[in-house]
Amino acid sequence: MTATIPTTDAAQAIARLHTVLFIDGQWRPAASGATFTVENPATGAPLTVVADGSADDARLALAAAAAHQADWAATSPRSRSEILYRAYQIIMDRVDEIAAVMTAEMGKPLAEAKGEVAYGAEFFRWFAEEAVRIGGDHTVTGDGNNRVVVSKQPVGPCILITPWNFPLAMGTRKIGPAVAAGCTMVFKPAELTPLTALLLTDILREAGLPDGVLNVVTTTDPGAVVGEWMTSGDARKVSFTGSTEVGKILLGQAAGTVMRTSMELGGNAPFIVCADADVDRAIDGVMVAKMRNMGQACTAANRIFVHRDVLDAFTDKLSARMGGLVVGDGAADGTQVGPLVEQKATDKVTTLVDDALERGARIVCGGERPDGPGHFYPPTVLTDVDPAADLMHTEIFGPVAAIIPFGTAGGDAKSDDDEVLRLANDTPWGLVGYLYTQDIDRADRLSTDLQVGMVGVNTGLVSNPAAPFGGIKQSGLGREGGRLGIEEFLDIKYVSRPIAR
């Protein structure tokens, strides 16, 4: 691993941060005075302490959001747009600072953190443009007697819950459309990575977001905080990114008040390399799809299906690329793979790899955790993975590439396609899939028949603020980003009146 260097920029940025709750425009400690420690996953060293909110704080935060909803909804679309655009500009002016904080609390290499900052900022720019394009409709009923005017209005106070793996982008992807639509918010960032969210909150305040529009409660007791919001009756929408298990709990709670929901849940992405694929291009794609964020992404290639005609070439090239990656502290020069976010994450990956090996898989590279501090796991390639292995049915969330051969060498293409579709779709999740082929007809058929909400054809990256991100089956409900992203935060109303004769 590369040597750790002092994260001076991060330390200075964290020292300047407000590490308390943000309610009704005021930074304030938790009502109980409780705090929790945020650690650097590369070293295990504490970074700072953050206010540990409770149900009492949650109640105050939602009361503030509800009290300001009517005034915020009445603001002009242009004014909301300008706030988002100013926030976008501030983020882009402070890329290095934000990336340093993100790397310190989450672990990803600085270069990747800077990429997330640019990606996350783009949601604010996109929804700044969408804020002034909220449309409606006008029509006359078929009998000619009534005029119908359809309008869209903000759904009301929203609950936003974000994960730790993309601590800036998951916040901007939810806050951007809520601000653009005219919704107030209560926001609970992940307890492992609250610092980037708090920095983002201060940026929005600096950009001119009015008091009470965004209210932030950091906590180690999400059940109590979010439960208070979900059962209050004041919140009218919940937007959650996280595990399917937690998503199901929230869906059950949302039913109590018939709340609007957006759920971006787990994934089990297939990555299909057909016999006619450009292997070098597929290797480039799988490195992105597998290794982005050290594999800690719901879009990560979880099951890599490779046709037997190209299996050896693909495996050799992938193991060479994976084995050559530099592992170390994300703040160190040259690091390409940082630590996983916590000890529990490395333990999970270890257990999944051990299970696959017991079922006959072979390690081509990696597979052994290094000694020393930090939650590191080496880039690992497994081949001959049994479809019954646990990692085929569980998100790996780590830098492990599991290769599963399919097809018959020199066999029938249609039969091979049917086989890989059956394997790829054999999962309750359906977020994203990837496929590599040089046959346009095969690309059309496979992308149509893959049971997912998004498909990357000859690309390992599908996420873009201009696209409607989301899945099907147990991977979620609703879409984030694109033109559909703002619709999730709008109610539809029509007014009908007789036509005067």
Short mmCIF file of C-alpha atoms in Angstrom, two decimals:
data_model
loop_
_atom_site.label_atom_id
_atom_site.label_comp_id
_atom_site.label_asym_id
_atom_site.label_seq_id
_atom_site.Cartn_x
_atom_site.Cartn_y
_atom_site.Cartn_z
CA MET A 1 0.00 0.00 0.00
CA THR A 2 1.07 3.59 -0.49
CA ALA A 3 2.20 5.55 2.53
CA THR A 4 -0.27 7.75 4.37
CA ILE A 5 0.38 11.49 4.16
CA PRO A 6 -1.08 14.12 6.50
CA THR A 7 -4.50 15.26 5.30
CA THR A 8 -3.79 18.90 6.14
CA ASP A 9 -6.40 20.31 3.80
CA ALA A 10 -9.04 17.96 5.15
CA ALA A 11 -8.12 18.70 8.76
CA GLN A 12 -8.36 22.43 8.16
CA ALA A 13 -11.66 22.11 6.30
CA ILE A 14 -13.15 19.87 9.00
CA ALA A 15 -12.02 22.28 11.71
CA ARG A 16 -14.04 25.02 9.98
CA LEU A 17 -17.17 22.90 9.68
CA HIS A 18 -20.34 23.29 11.71
CA THR A 19 -20.73 19.82 13.21
CA VAL A 20 -24.11 20.35 14.84
CA LEU A 21 -27.71 20.16 13.62
CA PHE A 22 -29.17 22.71 11.20
CA ILE A 23 -32.77 23.57 12.05
CA ASP A 24 -34.77 26.57 10.89
CA GLY A 25 -31.65 28.35 9.67
CA GLN A 26 -29.71 27.87 12.91
CA TRP A 27 -26.75 25.65 13.77
CA ARG A 28 -27.57 24.05 17.11
CA PRO A 29 -26.42 21.13 19.27
CA ALA A 30 -28.62 18.10 19.79
CA ALA A 31 -31.27 18.66 22.44
CA SER A 32 -29.62 15.98 24.58
CA GLY A 33 -26.14 17.34 24.01
CA ALA A 34 -25.08 13.94 22.65
CA THR A 35 -22.37 13.58 20.00
CA PHE A 36 -20.74 10.79 18.00
CA THR A 37 -17.30 10.39 16.46
CA VAL A 38 -16.56 10.32 12.74
CA GLU A 39 -13.48 8.26 11.83
CA ASN A 40 -11.08 8.06 8.91
CA PRO A 41 -11.49 4.55 7.43
CA ALA A 42 -7.91 4.55 6.14
CA THR A 43 -6.45 4.91 9.62
CA GLY A 44 -9.21 4.43 12.17
CA ALA A 45 -8.28 7.82 13.62
CA PRO A 46 -11.07 10.17 14.77
CA LEU A 47 -11.75 13.18 12.55
CA THR A 48 -14.23 15.09 14.70
CA VAL A 49 -17.41 14.72 16.73
CA VAL A 50 -20.88 15.49 15.36
CA ALA A 51 -24.19 16.22 17.08
CA ASP A 52 -26.22 13.06 17.67
CA GLY A 53 -29.84 14.03 17.10
CA SER A 54 -32.90 12.34 18.57
CA ALA A 55 -36.65 12.18 17.96
CA ASP A 56 -36.98 15.51 19.79
CA ASP A 57 -34.63 17.17 17.30
CA ALA A 58 -36.42 15.46 14.42
CA ARG A 59 -39.73 16.90 15.61
CA LEU A 60 -38.32 20.43 15.64
CA ALA A 61 -36.76 20.01 12.21
CA LEU A 62 -39.99 18.82 10.57
CA ALA A 63 -42.00 21.54 12.33
CA ALA A 64 -39.68 24.10 10.76
CA ALA A 65 -40.03 22.54 7.32
CA ALA A 66 -43.82 22.47 7.61
CA ALA A 67 -44.00 26.06 8.84
CA HIS A 68 -42.00 27.35 5.85
CA GLN A 69 -43.62 25.20 3.14
CA ALA A 70 -46.28 27.67 1.99
CA ASP A 71 -43.90 30.62 1.70
CA TRP A 72 -41.25 28.55 -0.08
CA ALA A 73 -43.79 27.13 -2.53
CA ALA A 74 -44.87 30.69 -3.38
CA THR A 75 -41.36 31.76 -4.45
CA SER A 76 -40.78 32.22 -8.14
CA PRO A 77 -39.23 29.40 -10.16
CA ARG A 78 -36.49 31.79 -11.25
CA SER A 79 -35.46 32.58 -7.68
CA ARG A 80 -35.25 28.87 -6.83
CA SER A 81 -33.26 28.31 -10.02
CA GLU A 82 -30.77 31.03 -9.13
CA ILE A 83 -30.19 29.59 -5.66
CA LEU A 84 -29.32 26.22 -7.16
CA TYR A 85 -27.08 27.74 -9.77
CA ARG A 86 -25.20 29.77 -7.14
CA ALA A 87 -24.76 26.60 -5.09
CA TYR A 88 -23.42 24.83 -8.18
CA GLN A 89 -20.87 27.59 -8.71
CA ILE A 90 -19.77 27.55 -5.06
CA ILE A 91 -19.27 23.78 -5.17
CA MET A 92 -17.17 24.03 -8.32
CA ASP A 93 -15.09 26.80 -6.74
CA ARG A 94 -14.39 24.55 -3.73
CA VAL A 95 -13.78 21.19 -5.38
CA ASP A 96 -10.48 20.52 -3.62
CA GLU A 97 -11.85 21.32 -0.17
CA ILE A 98 -14.99 19.22 -0.55
CA ALA A 99 -13.05 16.30 -2.04
CA ALA A 100 -10.55 16.37 0.84
CA VAL A 101 -13.35 16.15 3.41
CA MET A 102 -15.05 13.36 1.47
CA THR A 103 -11.86 11.31 1.19
CA ALA A 104 -11.12 11.76 4.88
CA GLU A 105 -14.49 10.46 6.06
CA MET A 106 -15.32 7.96 3.32
CA GLY A 107 -11.96 6.76 1.96
CA LYS A 108 -12.20 7.11 -1.82
CA PRO A 109 -9.09 8.39 -3.62
CA LEU A 110 -8.90 12.16 -4.04
CA ALA A 111 -9.13 11.98 -7.81
CA GLU A 112 -12.34 9.99 -7.54
CA ALA A 113 -13.68 12.32 -4.85
CA LYS A 114 -13.11 15.29 -7.14
CA GLY A 115 -15.01 13.44 -9.84
CA GLU A 116 -17.93 12.98 -7.47
CA VAL A 117 -17.91 16.66 -6.59
CA ALA A 118 -18.23 17.61 -10.25
CA TYR A 119 -20.90 14.96 -10.81
CA GLY A 120 -22.84 15.98 -7.71
CA ALA A 121 -22.69 19.68 -8.55
CA GLU A 122 -24.19 18.95 -11.94
CA PHE A 123 -27.47 17.93 -10.29
CA PHE A 124 -27.81 21.46 -8.98
CA ARG A 125 -27.13 22.91 -12.42
CA TRP A 126 -29.55 20.47 -14.08
CA PHE A 127 -32.39 21.20 -11.67
CA ALA A 128 -31.67 24.92 -11.76
CA GLU A 129 -32.65 24.63 -15.41
CA GLU A 130 -35.64 22.37 -14.70
CA ALA A 131 -37.07 24.73 -12.06
CA VAL A 132 -38.21 27.19 -14.72
CA ARG A 133 -39.64 24.46 -16.97
CA ILE A 134 -42.32 23.00 -14.70
CA GLY A 135 -45.22 22.74 -17.09
CA GLY A 136 -48.91 21.90 -17.12
CA ASP A 137 -51.72 21.47 -19.62
CA HIS A 138 -54.84 23.13 -20.94
CA THR A 139 -57.62 21.35 -22.73
CA VAL A 140 -61.33 21.34 -23.46
CA THR A 141 -63.41 18.33 -22.46
CA GLY A 142 -64.74 16.11 -25.20
CA ASP A 143 -68.28 17.40 -24.83
CA GLY A 144 -67.03 20.96 -25.25
CA ASN A 145 -68.64 22.15 -22.03
CA ASN A 146 -65.64 22.58 -19.72
CA ARG A 147 -62.17 24.01 -19.80
CA VAL A 148 -59.57 21.99 -17.86
CA VAL A 149 -56.31 23.57 -16.63
CA VAL A 150 -53.70 21.14 -15.27
CA SER A 151 -50.97 22.49 -12.99
CA LYS A 152 -48.15 21.02 -10.91
CA GLN A 153 -47.53 22.02 -7.32
CA PRO A 154 -44.84 21.06 -4.78
CA VAL A 155 -45.77 17.88 -2.94
CA GLY A 156 -44.87 19.44 0.43
CA PRO A 157 -42.29 18.76 3.13
CA CYS A 158 -39.94 15.94 2.09
CA ILE A 159 -37.85 13.44 4.01
CA LEU A 160 -34.46 12.90 2.37
CA ILE A 161 -32.27 9.98 3.50
CA THR A 162 -28.87 9.42 1.88
CA PRO A 163 -26.22 6.66 2.06
CA TRP A 164 -22.52 6.94 2.85
CA ASN A 165 -21.02 5.82 -0.46
CA PHE A 166 -21.61 9.04 -2.44
CA PRO A 167 -21.98 11.59 0.35
CA LEU A 168 -22.21 14.67 -1.91
CA ALA A 169 -23.94 13.36 -5.04
CA MET A 170 -26.70 11.52 -3.18
CA GLY A 171 -27.48 14.76 -1.35
CA THR A 172 -27.53 16.97 -4.43
CA ARG A 173 -29.56 14.39 -6.39
CA LYS A 174 -32.37 14.70 -3.82
CA ILE A 175 -32.02 18.30 -2.66
CA GLY A 176 -31.77 19.69 -6.21
CA PRO A 177 -35.22 18.63 -7.43
CA ALA A 178 -36.84 19.38 -4.06
CA VAL A 179 -35.55 22.95 -4.14
CA ALA A 180 -36.49 23.34 -7.81
CA ALA A 181 -40.03 22.08 -7.17
CA GLY A 182 -40.58 24.30 -4.13
CA CYS A 183 -40.49 21.65 -1.37
CA THR A 184 -39.06 22.13 2.10
CA MET A 185 -36.94 19.30 3.47
CA VAL A 186 -35.71 17.36 6.46
CA PHE A 187 -32.45 15.61 5.67
CA LYS A 188 -30.71 12.72 7.43
CA PRO A 189 -27.26 11.93 6.01
CA ALA A 190 -25.51 8.66 6.77
CA GLU A 191 -23.83 8.56 10.17
CA LEU A 192 -20.58 7.25 8.64
CA THR A 193 -20.24 10.31 6.36
CA PRO A 194 -22.07 13.32 7.79
CA LEU A 195 -19.30 15.86 7.20
CA THR A 196 -19.72 16.25 3.44
CA ALA A 197 -23.47 16.71 3.97
CA LEU A 198 -22.90 19.40 6.58
CA LEU A 199 -20.49 21.18 4.24
CA LEU A 200 -23.12 21.00 1.48
CA THR A 201 -25.71 22.46 3.86
CA ASP A 202 -23.48 25.44 4.56
CA ILE A 203 -22.94 25.94 0.82
CA LEU A 204 -26.71 26.08 0.26
CA ARG A 205 -27.04 28.59 3.08
CA GLU A 206 -24.32 30.68 1.47
CA ALA A 207 -26.14 30.42 -1.87
CA GLY A 208 -29.20 32.05 -0.32
CA LEU A 209 -31.50 29.15 0.55
CA PRO A 210 -34.02 30.64 3.02
CA ASP A 211 -34.20 29.56 6.64
CA GLY A 212 -36.29 26.48 7.30
CA VAL A 213 -36.23 25.14 3.74
CA LEU A 214 -33.50 22.60 4.49
CA ASN A 215 -33.22 21.12 7.99
CA VAL A 216 -30.51 18.59 8.81
CA VAL A 217 -30.40 16.06 11.63
CA THR A 218 -27.32 13.88 12.01
CA THR A 219 -27.85 10.84 14.20
CA THR A 220 -26.74 7.36 15.19
CA ASP A 221 -30.38 6.41 15.79
CA PRO A 222 -31.96 6.69 12.33
CA GLY A 223 -34.94 4.58 13.37
CA ALA A 224 -36.01 7.13 15.98
CA VAL A 225 -35.33 10.22 13.85
CA VAL A 226 -36.80 8.96 10.60
CA GLY A 227 -39.61 7.18 12.40
CA GLU A 228 -40.68 10.48 13.93
CA TRP A 229 -40.83 12.04 10.48
CA MET A 230 -42.57 9.12 8.82
CA THR A 231 -45.44 8.95 11.33
CA SER A 232 -45.94 12.70 11.82
CA GLY A 233 -48.42 13.31 9.01
CA ASP A 234 -46.64 16.57 8.14
CA ALA A 235 -44.16 15.02 5.69
CA ARG A 236 -45.67 14.28 2.29
CA LYS A 237 -42.81 12.49 0.56
CA VAL A 238 -39.83 10.33 1.41
CA SER A 239 -36.81 9.89 -0.88
CA PHE A 240 -34.47 7.14 0.27
CA THR A 241 -31.29 5.60 -1.13
CA GLY A 242 -30.06 2.51 0.66
CA SER A 243 -30.73 -1.16 1.24
CA THR A 244 -33.83 -2.96 0.07
CA GLU A 245 -34.45 -4.16 3.63
CA VAL A 246 -34.67 -0.62 5.02
CA GLY A 247 -36.61 0.52 1.96
CA LYS A 248 -39.32 -2.04 2.70
CA ILE A 249 -39.63 -0.74 6.26
CA LEU A 250 -40.02 2.83 4.99
CA LEU A 251 -42.60 1.75 2.42
CA GLY A 252 -44.63 0.19 5.21
CA GLN A 253 -44.40 3.36 7.28
CA ALA A 254 -45.26 5.53 4.27
CA ALA A 255 -48.49 3.60 3.82
CA GLY A 256 -49.71 4.93 7.17
CA THR A 257 -50.08 8.45 5.77
CA VAL A 258 -50.18 7.50 2.06
CA MET A 259 -46.92 9.34 1.52
CA ARG A 260 -45.24 9.72 -1.88
CA THR A 261 -42.09 7.60 -2.12
CA SER A 262 -38.89 7.42 -4.14
CA MET A 263 -36.81 4.35 -3.38
CA GLU A 264 -33.36 3.71 -4.86
CA LEU A 265 -32.53 0.36 -3.30
CA GLY A 266 -30.09 -2.51 -3.73
CA GLY A 267 -28.60 -3.87 -6.90
CA ASN A 268 -27.08 -7.08 -8.22
CA ALA A 269 -25.79 -5.88 -11.57
CA PRO A 270 -24.93 -8.39 -14.30
CA PHE A 271 -22.04 -7.55 -16.64
CA ILE A 272 -22.31 -9.62 -19.82
CA VAL A 273 -19.37 -10.15 -22.17
CA CYS A 274 -20.57 -11.84 -25.36
CA ALA A 275 -18.45 -13.98 -27.65
CA ASP A 276 -18.20 -11.16 -30.19
CA ALA A 277 -17.29 -8.47 -27.65
CA ASP A 278 -14.28 -6.22 -28.02
CA VAL A 279 -12.41 -7.65 -25.03
CA ASP A 280 -10.18 -4.65 -24.44
CA ARG A 281 -13.18 -2.34 -24.46
CA ALA A 282 -15.01 -4.70 -22.09
CA ILE A 283 -12.04 -4.64 -19.72
CA ASP A 284 -12.10 -0.83 -19.67
CA GLY A 285 -15.84 -0.94 -18.96
CA VAL A 286 -15.71 -3.51 -16.19
CA MET A 287 -12.96 -1.58 -14.41
CA VAL A 288 -15.34 1.36 -14.21
CA ALA A 289 -18.44 -0.67 -13.41
CA LYS A 290 -16.66 -2.80 -10.80
CA MET A 291 -14.08 -0.52 -9.22
CA ARG A 292 -15.85 2.84 -9.00
CA ASN A 293 -15.87 3.70 -5.30
CA MET A 294 -13.90 0.52 -4.50
CA GLY A 295 -16.92 -1.48 -5.63
CA GLN A 296 -19.13 0.20 -3.04
CA ALA A 297 -21.92 1.26 -5.37
CA CYS A 298 -25.39 -0.09 -6.07
CA THR A 299 -24.49 0.10 -9.76
CA ALA A 300 -21.34 -2.03 -9.32
CA ALA A 301 -20.90 -5.03 -11.60
CA ASN A 302 -21.70 -7.80 -9.15
CA ARG A 303 -21.87 -10.83 -11.49
CA ILE A 304 -19.56 -10.86 -14.50
CA PHE A 305 -20.81 -13.33 -17.12
CA VAL A 306 -18.15 -14.04 -19.75
CA HIS A 307 -18.64 -16.23 -22.82
CA ARG A 308 -16.29 -19.20 -22.93
CA ASP A 309 -14.91 -18.12 -26.31
CA VAL A 310 -13.30 -15.06 -24.66
CA LEU A 311 -13.07 -16.30 -21.05
CA ASP A 312 -9.31 -16.85 -20.88
CA ALA A 313 -8.39 -13.58 -22.60
CA PHE A 314 -10.83 -11.61 -20.47
CA THR A 315 -9.72 -13.22 -17.20
CA ASP A 316 -6.01 -12.69 -17.92
CA LYS A 317 -6.47 -9.04 -18.85
CA LEU A 318 -8.78 -8.27 -15.94
CA SER A 319 -6.47 -9.87 -13.39
CA ALA A 320 -3.53 -7.91 -14.77
CA ARG A 321 -5.46 -4.63 -14.48
CA MET A 322 -6.89 -5.40 -11.03
CA GLY A 323 -3.61 -6.71 -9.69
CA GLY A 324 -1.78 -3.59 -10.83
CA LEU A 325 -3.97 -1.13 -8.93
CA VAL A 326 -2.33 0.84 -6.12
CA VAL A 327 -4.08 0.41 -2.75
CA GLY A 328 -3.69 2.96 0.02
CA ASP A 329 -4.97 5.98 1.88
CA GLY A 330 -7.17 7.93 -0.50
CA ALA A 331 -5.30 11.10 0.41
CA ALA A 332 -1.93 9.69 -0.67
CA ASP A 333 -0.44 10.47 -4.07
CA GLY A 334 -0.97 7.68 -6.56
CA THR A 335 -3.67 5.80 -4.67
CA GLN A 336 -6.19 4.14 -6.96
CA VAL A 337 -8.08 2.03 -4.43
CA GLY A 338 -8.89 3.35 -0.97
CA PRO A 339 -10.24 1.52 2.09
CA LEU A 340 -13.74 0.22 2.51
CA VAL A 341 -15.88 2.40 4.71
CA GLU A 342 -15.81 0.34 7.93
CA GLN A 343 -14.67 -2.94 9.46
CA LYS A 344 -18.09 -4.51 8.92
CA ALA A 345 -17.68 -3.96 5.19
CA THR A 346 -14.34 -5.77 4.98
CA ASP A 347 -15.69 -8.61 7.11
CA LYS A 348 -18.64 -9.01 4.72
CA VAL A 349 -16.39 -9.14 1.65
CA THR A 350 -14.11 -11.66 3.32
CA THR A 351 -17.05 -13.90 4.19
CA LEU A 352 -18.42 -13.76 0.64
CA VAL A 353 -15.04 -14.60 -0.90
CA ASP A 354 -14.50 -17.48 1.54
CA ASP A 355 -17.91 -18.91 0.68
CA ALA A 356 -17.18 -18.72 -3.07
CA LEU A 357 -13.84 -20.50 -2.57
CA GLU A 358 -15.51 -23.26 -0.58
CA ARG A 359 -17.86 -23.76 -3.54
CA GLY A 360 -15.02 -24.20 -6.01
CA ALA A 361 -14.08 -20.69 -7.14
CA ARG A 362 -10.43 -19.90 -7.81
CA ILE A 363 -8.53 -16.74 -6.84
CA VAL A 364 -6.69 -15.26 -9.81
CA CYS A 365 -5.41 -12.24 -7.91
CA GLY A 366 -5.93 -10.63 -4.50
CA GLY A 367 -8.05 -12.33 -1.89
CA GLU A 368 -5.99 -11.65 1.25
CA ARG A 369 -6.52 -8.68 3.54
CA PRO A 370 -3.34 -6.76 4.37
CA ASP A 371 -2.04 -6.28 7.88
CA GLY A 372 -2.07 -2.86 9.49
CA PRO A 373 -4.63 -0.18 10.24
CA GLY A 374 -7.55 0.76 8.02
CA HIS A 375 -10.35 -1.18 6.38
CA PHE A 376 -8.53 -2.34 3.26
CA TYR A 377 -9.34 -5.21 0.94
CA PRO A 378 -7.24 -5.86 -2.18
CA PRO A 379 -8.68 -5.86 -5.71
CA THR A 380 -9.61 -9.50 -6.25
CA VAL A 381 -10.58 -11.60 -9.25
CA LEU A 382 -12.41 -14.90 -8.80
CA THR A 383 -13.15 -17.30 -11.63
CA ASP A 384 -15.21 -20.48 -11.92
CA VAL A 385 -17.72 -18.97 -9.50
CA ASP A 386 -20.63 -21.27 -8.68
CA PRO A 387 -24.01 -19.62 -9.40
CA ALA A 388 -25.09 -20.84 -5.95
CA ALA A 389 -22.35 -18.84 -4.18
CA ASP A 390 -23.57 -16.21 -1.73
CA LEU A 391 -21.88 -13.37 -3.63
CA MET A 392 -24.13 -14.14 -6.60
CA HIS A 393 -27.17 -13.28 -4.50
CA THR A 394 -25.78 -10.51 -2.28
CA GLU A 395 -24.30 -7.13 -3.15
CA ILE A 396 -20.56 -7.59 -2.71
CA PHE A 397 -19.93 -3.88 -2.08
CA GLY A 398 -16.21 -4.35 -2.40
CA PRO A 399 -13.40 -4.68 -4.97
CA VAL A 400 -14.13 -8.30 -5.91
CA ALA A 401 -14.78 -9.30 -9.53
CA ALA A 402 -16.66 -12.60 -9.73
CA ILE A 403 -16.43 -14.23 -13.18
CA ILE A 404 -19.05 -16.76 -14.25
CA PRO A 405 -18.56 -18.50 -17.61
CA PHE A 406 -21.53 -19.05 -19.92
CA GLY A 407 -22.23 -20.43 -23.38
CA THR A 408 -20.61 -23.17 -25.42
CA ALA A 409 -17.33 -22.60 -27.23
CA GLY A 410 -18.25 -22.01 -30.84
CA GLY A 411 -21.87 -22.76 -29.98
CA ASP A 412 -25.25 -21.36 -31.02
CA ALA A 413 -25.50 -17.62 -30.30
CA LYS A 414 -29.25 -17.68 -29.65
CA SER A 415 -28.92 -20.47 -27.08
CA ASP A 416 -26.00 -18.64 -25.44
CA ASP A 417 -28.03 -15.43 -25.22
CA ASP A 418 -30.96 -17.30 -23.66
CA GLU A 419 -28.64 -18.87 -21.09
CA VAL A 420 -27.04 -15.62 -19.99
CA LEU A 421 -30.40 -13.84 -19.81
CA ARG A 422 -31.70 -16.58 -17.54
CA LEU A 423 -28.66 -16.23 -15.28
CA ALA A 424 -28.68 -12.43 -15.32
CA ASN A 425 -32.39 -12.15 -14.51
CA ASP A 426 -32.27 -14.76 -11.74
CA THR A 427 -32.37 -12.17 -8.96
CA PRO A 428 -35.01 -10.15 -7.11
CA TRP A 429 -33.08 -6.96 -7.92
CA GLY A 430 -33.21 -5.01 -11.16
CA LEU A 431 -31.25 -1.78 -11.00
CA VAL A 432 -28.71 -1.86 -13.83
CA GLY A 433 -27.09 -4.25 -16.28
CA TYR A 434 -24.13 -3.99 -18.64
CA LEU A 435 -23.49 -5.82 -21.89
CA TYR A 436 -20.68 -5.89 -24.41
CA THR A 437 -21.28 -7.01 -27.98
CA GLN A 438 -20.51 -5.72 -31.47
CA ASP A 439 -23.80 -7.05 -32.84
CA ILE A 440 -26.48 -4.34 -32.82
CA ASP A 441 -29.30 -6.89 -33.01
CA ARG A 442 -27.94 -8.77 -30.00
CA ALA A 443 -27.53 -5.48 -28.12
CA ASP A 444 -31.17 -4.62 -28.80
CA ARG A 445 -32.44 -8.03 -27.73
CA LEU A 446 -30.38 -8.34 -24.57
CA SER A 447 -31.00 -4.75 -23.44
CA THR A 448 -34.74 -5.26 -24.00
CA ASP A 449 -34.92 -8.56 -22.15
CA LEU A 450 -32.66 -7.69 -19.20
CA GLN A 451 -34.96 -7.08 -16.22
CA VAL A 452 -33.38 -3.83 -15.06
CA GLY A 453 -34.18 -0.14 -15.08
CA MET A 454 -30.93 0.90 -16.79
CA VAL A 455 -28.61 -0.77 -19.31
CA GLY A 456 -25.09 0.19 -20.32
CA VAL A 457 -24.33 -1.08 -23.84
CA ASN A 458 -20.56 -1.09 -24.39
CA THR A 459 -20.12 1.29 -21.48
CA GLY A 460 -19.47 0.74 -17.78
CA LEU A 461 -20.98 4.03 -16.61
CA VAL A 462 -24.70 4.78 -16.75
CA SER A 463 -25.12 7.51 -14.13
CA ASN A 464 -25.71 11.02 -15.44
CA PRO A 465 -27.79 13.91 -14.07
CA ALA A 466 -29.58 14.15 -17.43
CA ALA A 467 -30.81 10.54 -17.20
CA PRO A 468 -33.65 9.06 -15.08
CA PHE A 469 -31.72 6.89 -12.60
CA GLY A 470 -33.64 4.03 -10.99
CA GLY A 471 -34.56 0.37 -11.04
CA ILE A 472 -37.36 -2.17 -11.12
CA LYS A 473 -38.32 -5.20 -9.03
CA GLN A 474 -36.80 -4.90 -5.53
CA SER A 475 -34.32 -2.25 -6.66
CA GLY A 476 -36.81 0.52 -6.10
CA LEU A 477 -39.53 2.91 -7.16
CA GLY A 478 -39.36 6.24 -8.98
CA ARG A 479 -36.53 7.97 -10.79
CA GLU A 480 -33.85 10.50 -9.85
CA GLY A 481 -32.31 12.87 -12.39
CA GLY A 482 -33.40 13.70 -15.89
CA ARG A 483 -36.70 15.32 -16.73
CA LEU A 484 -38.55 12.77 -14.60
CA GLY A 485 -36.53 13.63 -11.49
CA ILE A 486 -38.48 16.76 -10.64
CA GLU A 487 -41.84 15.05 -11.25
CA GLU A 488 -41.25 12.96 -8.14
CA PHE A 489 -41.58 16.17 -6.08
CA LEU A 490 -44.71 17.55 -7.75
CA ASP A 491 -48.42 16.90 -7.30
CA ILE A 492 -50.84 17.29 -10.20
CA LYS A 493 -54.00 19.37 -9.85
CA TYR A 494 -56.61 20.21 -12.41
CA VAL A 495 -59.21 22.95 -12.32
CA SER A 496 -62.37 22.51 -14.41
CA ARG A 497 -64.85 25.28 -15.16
CA PRO A 498 -67.72 25.63 -17.56
CA ILE A 499 -67.11 27.44 -20.81
CA ALA A 500 -69.26 30.54 -21.09
CA ARG A 501 -71.50 30.60 -24.16
#
